[in-house]
Each structure stands twice: as C-alpha cells, then as structure tokens.
XYZ file of C-alpha atoms in Angstrom:
318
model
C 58.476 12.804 -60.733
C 59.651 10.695 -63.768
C 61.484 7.208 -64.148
C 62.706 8.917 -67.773
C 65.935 10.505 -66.433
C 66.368 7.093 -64.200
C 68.911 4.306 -66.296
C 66.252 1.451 -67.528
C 68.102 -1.050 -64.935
C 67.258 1.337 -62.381
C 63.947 2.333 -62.496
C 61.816 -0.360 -61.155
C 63.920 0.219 -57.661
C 63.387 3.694 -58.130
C 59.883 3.627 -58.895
C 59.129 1.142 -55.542
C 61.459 3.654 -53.497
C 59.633 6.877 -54.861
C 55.948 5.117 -54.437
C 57.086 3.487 -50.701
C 57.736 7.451 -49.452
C 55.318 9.809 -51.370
C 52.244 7.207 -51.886
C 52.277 3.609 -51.091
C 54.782 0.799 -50.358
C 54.437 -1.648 -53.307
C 56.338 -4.031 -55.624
C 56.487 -3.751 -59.155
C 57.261 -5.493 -62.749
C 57.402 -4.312 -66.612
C 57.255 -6.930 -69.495
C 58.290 -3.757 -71.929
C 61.543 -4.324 -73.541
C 62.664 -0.535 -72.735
C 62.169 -0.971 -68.958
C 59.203 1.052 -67.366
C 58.231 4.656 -68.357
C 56.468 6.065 -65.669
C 55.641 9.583 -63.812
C 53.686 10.611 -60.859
C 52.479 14.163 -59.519
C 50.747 14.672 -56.113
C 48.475 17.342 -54.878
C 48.026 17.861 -51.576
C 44.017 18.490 -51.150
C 41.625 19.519 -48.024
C 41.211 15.957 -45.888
C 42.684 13.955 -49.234
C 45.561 13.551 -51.795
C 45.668 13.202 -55.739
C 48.087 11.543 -57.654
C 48.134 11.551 -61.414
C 50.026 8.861 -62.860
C 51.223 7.904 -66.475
C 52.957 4.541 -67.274
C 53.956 2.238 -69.884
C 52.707 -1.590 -69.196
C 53.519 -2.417 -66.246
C 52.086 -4.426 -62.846
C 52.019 -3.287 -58.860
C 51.951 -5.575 -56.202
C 51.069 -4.542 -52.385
C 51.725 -8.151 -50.811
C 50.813 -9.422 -47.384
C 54.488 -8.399 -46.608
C 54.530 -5.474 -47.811
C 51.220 -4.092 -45.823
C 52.798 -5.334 -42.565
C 55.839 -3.687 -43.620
C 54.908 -0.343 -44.982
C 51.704 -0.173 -43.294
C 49.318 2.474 -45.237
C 46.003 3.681 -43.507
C 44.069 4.616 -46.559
C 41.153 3.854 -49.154
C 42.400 4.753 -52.764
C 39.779 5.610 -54.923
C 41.874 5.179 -58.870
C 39.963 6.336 -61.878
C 41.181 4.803 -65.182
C 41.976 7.872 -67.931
C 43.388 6.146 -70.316
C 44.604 2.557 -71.184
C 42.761 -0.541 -69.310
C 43.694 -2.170 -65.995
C 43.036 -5.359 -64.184
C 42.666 -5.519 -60.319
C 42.950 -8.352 -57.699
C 41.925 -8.286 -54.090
C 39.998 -10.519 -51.169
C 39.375 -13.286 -54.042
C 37.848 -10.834 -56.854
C 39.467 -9.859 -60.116
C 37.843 -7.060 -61.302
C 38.488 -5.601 -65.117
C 38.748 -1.709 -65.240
C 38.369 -0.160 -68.139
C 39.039 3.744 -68.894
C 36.335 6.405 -67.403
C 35.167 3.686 -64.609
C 36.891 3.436 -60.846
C 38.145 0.991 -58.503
C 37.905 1.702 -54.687
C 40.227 -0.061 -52.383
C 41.581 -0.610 -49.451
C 45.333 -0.432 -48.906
C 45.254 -2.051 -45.790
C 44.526 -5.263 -47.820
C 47.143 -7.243 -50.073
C 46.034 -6.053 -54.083
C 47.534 -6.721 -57.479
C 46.734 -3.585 -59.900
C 48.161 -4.611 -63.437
C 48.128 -2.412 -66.845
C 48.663 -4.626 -69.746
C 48.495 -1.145 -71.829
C 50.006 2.534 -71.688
C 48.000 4.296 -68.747
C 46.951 7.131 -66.760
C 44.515 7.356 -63.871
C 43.550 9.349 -61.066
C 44.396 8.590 -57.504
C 42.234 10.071 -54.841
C 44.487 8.805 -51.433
C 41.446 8.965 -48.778
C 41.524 8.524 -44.795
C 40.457 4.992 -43.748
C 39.118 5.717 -40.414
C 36.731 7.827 -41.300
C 35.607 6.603 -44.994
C 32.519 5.224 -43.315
C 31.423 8.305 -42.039
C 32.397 10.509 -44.771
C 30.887 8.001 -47.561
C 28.546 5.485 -46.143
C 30.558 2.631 -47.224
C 31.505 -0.294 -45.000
C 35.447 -0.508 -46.228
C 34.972 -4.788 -45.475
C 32.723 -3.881 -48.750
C 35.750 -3.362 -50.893
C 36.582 -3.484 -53.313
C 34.367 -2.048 -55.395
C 35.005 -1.106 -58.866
C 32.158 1.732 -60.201
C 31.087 1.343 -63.701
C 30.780 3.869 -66.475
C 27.210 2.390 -67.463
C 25.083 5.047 -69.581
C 23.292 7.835 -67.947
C 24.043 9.084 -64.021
C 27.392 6.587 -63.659
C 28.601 8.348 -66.728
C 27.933 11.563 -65.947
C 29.440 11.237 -62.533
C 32.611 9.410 -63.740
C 33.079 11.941 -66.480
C 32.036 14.886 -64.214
C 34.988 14.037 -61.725
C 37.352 13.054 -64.216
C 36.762 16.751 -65.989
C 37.505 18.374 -62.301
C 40.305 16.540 -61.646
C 42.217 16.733 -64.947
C 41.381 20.603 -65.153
C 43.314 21.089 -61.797
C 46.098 19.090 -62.547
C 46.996 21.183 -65.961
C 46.345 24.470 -63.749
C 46.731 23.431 -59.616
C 46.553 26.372 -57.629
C 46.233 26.596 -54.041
C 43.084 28.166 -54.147
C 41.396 25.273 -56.216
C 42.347 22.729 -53.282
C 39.177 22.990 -51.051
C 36.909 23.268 -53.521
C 37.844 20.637 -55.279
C 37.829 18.068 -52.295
C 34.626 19.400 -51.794
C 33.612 18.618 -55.381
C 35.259 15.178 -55.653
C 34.117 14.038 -51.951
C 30.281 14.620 -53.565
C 30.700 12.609 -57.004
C 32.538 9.606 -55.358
C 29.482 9.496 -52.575
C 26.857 9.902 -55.612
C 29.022 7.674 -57.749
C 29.085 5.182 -54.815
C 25.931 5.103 -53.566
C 24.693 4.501 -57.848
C 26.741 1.045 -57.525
C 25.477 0.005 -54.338
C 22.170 1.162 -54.717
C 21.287 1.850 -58.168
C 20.480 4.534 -59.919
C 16.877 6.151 -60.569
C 15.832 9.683 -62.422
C 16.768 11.439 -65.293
C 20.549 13.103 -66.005
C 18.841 16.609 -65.640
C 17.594 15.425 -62.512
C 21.253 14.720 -61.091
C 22.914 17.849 -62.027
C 20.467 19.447 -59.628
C 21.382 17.049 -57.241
C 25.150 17.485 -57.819
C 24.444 21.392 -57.721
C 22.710 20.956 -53.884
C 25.025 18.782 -52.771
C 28.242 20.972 -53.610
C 25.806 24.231 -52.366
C 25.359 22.250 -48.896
C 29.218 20.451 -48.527
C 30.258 24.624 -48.880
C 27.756 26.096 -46.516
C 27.579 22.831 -43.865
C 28.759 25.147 -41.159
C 26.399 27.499 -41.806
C 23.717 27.217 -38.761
C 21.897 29.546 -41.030
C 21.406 26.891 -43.894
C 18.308 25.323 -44.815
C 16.524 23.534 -47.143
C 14.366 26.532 -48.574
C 17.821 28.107 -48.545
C 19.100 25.443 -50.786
C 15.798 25.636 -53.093
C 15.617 29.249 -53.361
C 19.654 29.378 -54.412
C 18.891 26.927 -57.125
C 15.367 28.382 -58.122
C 13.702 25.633 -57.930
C 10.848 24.769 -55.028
C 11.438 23.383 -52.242
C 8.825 20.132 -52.905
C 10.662 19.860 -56.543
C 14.514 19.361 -54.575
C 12.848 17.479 -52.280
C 11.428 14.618 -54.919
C 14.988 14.932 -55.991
C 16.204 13.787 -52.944
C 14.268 11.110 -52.238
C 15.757 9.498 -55.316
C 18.376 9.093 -53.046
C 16.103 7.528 -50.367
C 16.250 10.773 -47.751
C 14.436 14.192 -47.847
C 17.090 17.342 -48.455
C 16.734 18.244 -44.291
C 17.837 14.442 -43.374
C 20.681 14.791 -45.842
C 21.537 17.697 -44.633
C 21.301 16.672 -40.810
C 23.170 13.546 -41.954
C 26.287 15.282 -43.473
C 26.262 17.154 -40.419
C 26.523 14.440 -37.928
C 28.999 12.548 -39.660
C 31.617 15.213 -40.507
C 30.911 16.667 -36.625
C 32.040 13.218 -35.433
C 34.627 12.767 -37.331
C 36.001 15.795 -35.897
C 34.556 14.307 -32.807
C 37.048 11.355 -32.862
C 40.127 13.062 -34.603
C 43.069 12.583 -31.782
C 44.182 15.924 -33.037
C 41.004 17.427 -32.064
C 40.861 15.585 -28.489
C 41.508 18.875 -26.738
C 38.337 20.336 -28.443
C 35.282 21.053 -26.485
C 32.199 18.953 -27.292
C 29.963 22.212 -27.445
C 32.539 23.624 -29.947
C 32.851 20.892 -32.201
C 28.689 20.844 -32.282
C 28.362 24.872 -33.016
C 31.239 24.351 -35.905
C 28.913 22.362 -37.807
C 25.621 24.138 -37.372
C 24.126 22.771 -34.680
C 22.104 25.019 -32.153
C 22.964 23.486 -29.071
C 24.975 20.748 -26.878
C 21.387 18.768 -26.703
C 20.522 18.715 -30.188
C 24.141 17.397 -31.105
C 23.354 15.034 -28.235
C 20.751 13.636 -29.315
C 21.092 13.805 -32.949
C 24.669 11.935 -32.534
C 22.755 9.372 -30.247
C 20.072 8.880 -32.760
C 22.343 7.954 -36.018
C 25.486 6.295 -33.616
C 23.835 4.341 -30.491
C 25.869 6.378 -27.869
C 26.083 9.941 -26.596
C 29.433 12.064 -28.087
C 31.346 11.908 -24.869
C 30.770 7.897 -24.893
C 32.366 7.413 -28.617
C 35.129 9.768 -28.410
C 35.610 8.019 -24.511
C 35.723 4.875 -27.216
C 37.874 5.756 -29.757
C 40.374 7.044 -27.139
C 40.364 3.872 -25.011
C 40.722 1.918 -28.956
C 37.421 0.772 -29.430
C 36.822 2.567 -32.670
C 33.817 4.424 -33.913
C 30.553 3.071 -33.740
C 28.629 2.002 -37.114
C-alpha cells in the first residue's frame, strides 16, 4: 500500500484509515511541503506480523484516546533501516538511530516521530504472552536496543539481513522459519540490553546456531543437549560454557523454552478444549507429571490451576 496514488490533501486521512485497519489506530502529521510519501507491506508470519514501512518526514501519534478507542493488544518491536527516529512513551524520549530497535507497547499512549526519510521493520507481537515467549516484563517498556559494537551489532544486523531478504522474495514457505529466526535474535538482542553482553562474536553465532537448531526441533521429545552438540560439532562441555554466558546450562534452556511455549498453549482460549496431557506430549515432555511439576517449578501453580486462572481472568502467573 502507497499514499503516492492518494491526492496530497488526502493522504494523511488515508494513511490513519489504512494504519487504524491493517496495523494500528494512530494519528499522524507531515511538515513536508509535498504532503506525506509513505508505503506499507505486511506479512503475515507464524505467531507474529511484519510490516515494512517507507516514509518521507513525518510524526505518529497513538494518544490516550486513541488506545481506548482502537484498542491494540500488541508489543511492536520497530527496527530503524534507514533515516533516524525519535520515540516518546511513560516519560522517556528515547533517540533511535538506524540498525538499533525500539520495543513497545501499544497498549500505552507513544509519539514515534521521523524528522528524516525512513524505513524500518515492524515485528507486530502478541502481548499476552511476550513474557513468556521473551522474558521481558512489558511494564519494562520501552526499551530501545542499541547497535553498540560486537554481539548488539551482530544481532541487529543479523535480523535486519533476515528480514529484508524476505521482504524482496516472501514466500509462504519462508514464514515459519523466519518467526523462528527473528523470535531468537530479539530474545538474544533483548536479554544483551537488559543483561549485558559477555563472549566473543564467534562465540554467539554458535549460540544463534543452537538456539534456531532447538526453537525447530522443541517438539522433538527426542532432542537433547548432546543432540544439539553433536549437530553443531562441537562438545557438549564447549556449548555448554556457551550457554552459561547466558546465565543457564543448554538442558535448562532447553527445559525453559519448553515450559513457556507449552503454557502459552496452555492458556490460549483457542486451545481451552485441549487436553492437558496433549498439550505436555506436543512439546516434548514424557509425561503428565513431569509437565506437572516442571510447570509448578518455573510458575508457582499446577497447569490445571493457571489455565483455571486465566479462564476465570486472573491472567498468567509471572
């Protein structure tokens, strides 16, 4: 979709009335002289949405009215391509410059300005289950991710490469793996910020490599850490030092992604009709105990007990 074909008196209306249906209700304002120049493609993905968007200078506002109005249950996670933005929310102002990333949450009034031409990346996430899926509190946002030398870098460039490559050639195939793909970078990418980063660039590819290897094989009961080792040649104590860069061994990361993606499913309303058991065996668990307990180990309550929760309103547990 382009504003190009749209009379210059027009397209601001336009713009708002394309954005409110396909993306995000919003308000917006040009200062250029020829009226805003803008385009937007979206890709549906596996559990997410992308959006790449061009523009002239131009400002978008998502007011207190405005979220009450066109409510939008969503993190955004927008990489900066090309051109340089500003972004206000919850009393921060946050500069964003091209090849770093601002996460968000659109259930929150935000001002996202571009005093230049732009393009950036829009990965349209899930609220309810960002915490699970990415460890991050969303009352932590916003929280922009620097392109700082060495891992940040590589990550930011790393996603922007996968992204932009589907975009010029989206097929349907490409879909999963690529939310697969981008679902790891943001989660290294976000736990760098929040955490810092430690060990060499080498270091992280391998990382990157075993953490795609597991998010494709989590449902496989049959995958292990060896398995993991042995598919990257390295040892098993090597990938494991690797992992504990990231302050867990490979089997607790593993166990971890597990757990979090089983209750996720666990809480889905679409998925309410869905045995417990079979929810457990989809994503490699042996049996209904081990779930059990695992679930009551990282959550503070047995499966039945949070999905009882969710479906009486109380929400996930932490």
């Amino acid at each position: 979709m382009s504003t190009a074909g749209v009379p210059p008196g027009e397209r601001i209306a336009f713009w708002e009335a394309y954005n409110a249906d396909a993306l995000v209700g919003l308000r917006c304002s040009s200062l250029s002289e020829t009226g805003l120049d803008a385009s937007l493609a979206n890709y549906m993905l596996d559990g997410m949405r992308l959006a790449d968007i061009s523009g002239n200078t131009h400002q978008i506002e998502r007011s207190p009215a405005l979220v009450r109005s066109c409510p939008k249950n969503s993190i955004f996670a927008c990489q900066v391509v090309e051109g340089r933005a500003y972004f206000i929310q919850h009393e921060r102002c946050e500069i964003v410059d091209a090849g770093e990333t601002i996460v968000y949450d659109t259930r929150r009034p935000y001002i996202f300005g571009f005093p230049t031409g732009m393009r950036q990346f829009l990965i349209d996430l899930p609220a309810d289950d960002f915490r699970l899926r990415f460890g991050v509190d969303p009352a932590r946002l916003p929280l922009k991710l620097a392109a700082r030398a060495g891992r940040e870098m590589l990550l930011g460039r790393t996603l922007r490469h996968r992204l932009d490559a589907f975009v010029h050639h989206p097929t349907h195939a490409a879909t999963a793996p690529l939310a697969l793909h981008a679902t790891v970078l943001l989660e290294s990418m976000l736990r760098c910020e929040m955490r810092g980063s430690a060990g060499s660039t080498p270091a992280l590819s391998y990382l990157l490599s075993a953490k795609q290897l597991i998010a494709e094989r989590l449902a496989d009961p049959a995958l292990r850490p060896q398995a993991v080792a042995d598919a990257l040649g390295l040892s098993l104590r090597h990938l494991n030092r690797l992992f504990a860069t990231d302050g867990q061994s490979l089997d607790e990361y593993i166990w971890s992604k597990r757990a979090s993606l089983a209750l996720a499913d666990l809480l889905d309303p679409a998925l309410r009709g869905v045995a417990i058991g079979e929810i457990a065996f989809r994503w490699g668990f042996s049996s209904h105990a081990h779930f059990s307990r695992a679930i009551r180990e990282r959550y503070g309550a047995s499966p039945s007990a949070l999905r009882a929760q969710k479906r009486d309103g109380g929400g996930a547990a932490d």
